[in-house]
């Protein structure tokens, strides 16, 4: 409104205009009549006439000022504040003149299918329609320099992904812009409901199309939302409105992208031995030989450091959240371990355990019900400790040495393996081994892992062989694994299923980039992992976020690499 106030005439100018106007004769009468009136009429009549003329001039000035303000408002804000009145040609002509003059001052960018403002629905733009009725808009403004400029996309590393051929280097400016737009759409796919071309297809009642889309499997809500009855059914329930059309992860290639390192704000000075996501999917715990427990808030962009705890006398070999999220258990090659209460922010040192002579409690697992902590002890013993009292509540004894543990059946069963090549199943309610069987082809078991629902478990050995079993069939007497993975050539140190058991990660700390991701439904390895142009160093630990969207990888270089798995939409 500052432009309007500047164009309005001030009061002193108005007074000057009035004075000049008072001195001029009236335009309605000729000069002869005025002279006669001056001689005949008395002075009172003259003063009265002058007052009337002043009033008329004031009204005329007010009308002119009001028209000028309307023109400026129309110039600045369009037809929103001064709607077009039909039948008044003068207003329309002045409005067209203002629009023509103002076209050089500003324009509307409709490139890249951008959505128009609701106030621009009266604007005119050319449209081209193809057979499908999709509207394609031409850009209002085109930069002439785009055709003249040439860009070398092979010189800058971050632009090499725009190449269509390996030897391509120099492209024109317009090609560069179009490829950038294509890359942006590829990395940031939009939602279908926001696309304008769906307006013509929405609520289509074509019988042929509906028959093709519905098919024999029944109605399926998809493009255009053609099943109106299905929409009504959705609105009558409290179920999720968005249903993923591609719930199953496909084998072959894994869609992922590298994000900022999870510990970029505070890299570790030693190898990272443990990474784990909190159940809220926003908090990440890291621990390593630098004797620190560090917490990061993971967003994929900044990954802000929240807190760091220094354990003076315990290099961390393993750290883990208790599944209920209330505390953290950290242990190393010591006869004691630490407990950090997240609610009270207190660190407690527990141990040595009464009646035990173990010198190391570095290998342990926490039960899914958050009640029991199982430590690997000496001479085949498994130590059961209460997560509340932190006291020893029982022991289990294997024939050989114990090397790995895994819980199943919501913490009621415990699996163990070790130096004798057997897999033991324990019932923690009775503390009895109810099943024992040989892991096929295994001499020394080195790692165990169970799926979240407990139907599958994987057993790794010193030779790098990983056997995947169906747990019910294994307990029923079937000894042959469903699949044997032979992609690792060194000792299997770590294994982890993701949240829906569609991905199994296996790694070895004895070889660089020795980390494989397995597509569990097809039991095949993803061919594009590990990344061909990136080094993972020596991987030591890995964890998936509760929703499957993030994957954190700790290595011997003290870095926690963070990846986004595009198949999963939630962290």
XYZ file of C-alpha atoms in Angstrom, residues 4 19 23 60-61 164-165 185 197 215 248 273 282 302 314 332 337 340 367 406 420 426 472 480 511 526:
26
model
C -0.728 4.047 -3.291
C -6.817 28.580 -5.566
C -9.335 32.407 -10.281
C -14.174 16.263 -8.831
C -10.802 15.933 -7.074
C 23.515 -40.640 -20.162
C 26.652 -42.158 -21.647
C 11.697 -35.870 -9.839
C -3.492 -34.607 -15.098
C -10.108 -57.915 -12.429
C 6.884 -56.834 -0.939
C 31.486 -51.953 18.046
C 14.850 -41.071 16.275
C 22.189 -33.016 10.488
C 35.578 -49.977 30.149
C 33.479 -54.891 27.579
C 29.073 -54.032 33.100
C 22.593 -46.204 32.043
C 15.269 -60.483 25.880
C 19.621 -65.182 20.348
C 30.627 -78.030 19.257
C 16.353 -73.424 25.866
C 9.345 -74.894 13.406
C 18.469 -79.354 6.246
C 37.855 -58.337 5.440
C 21.359 -57.872 -3.642
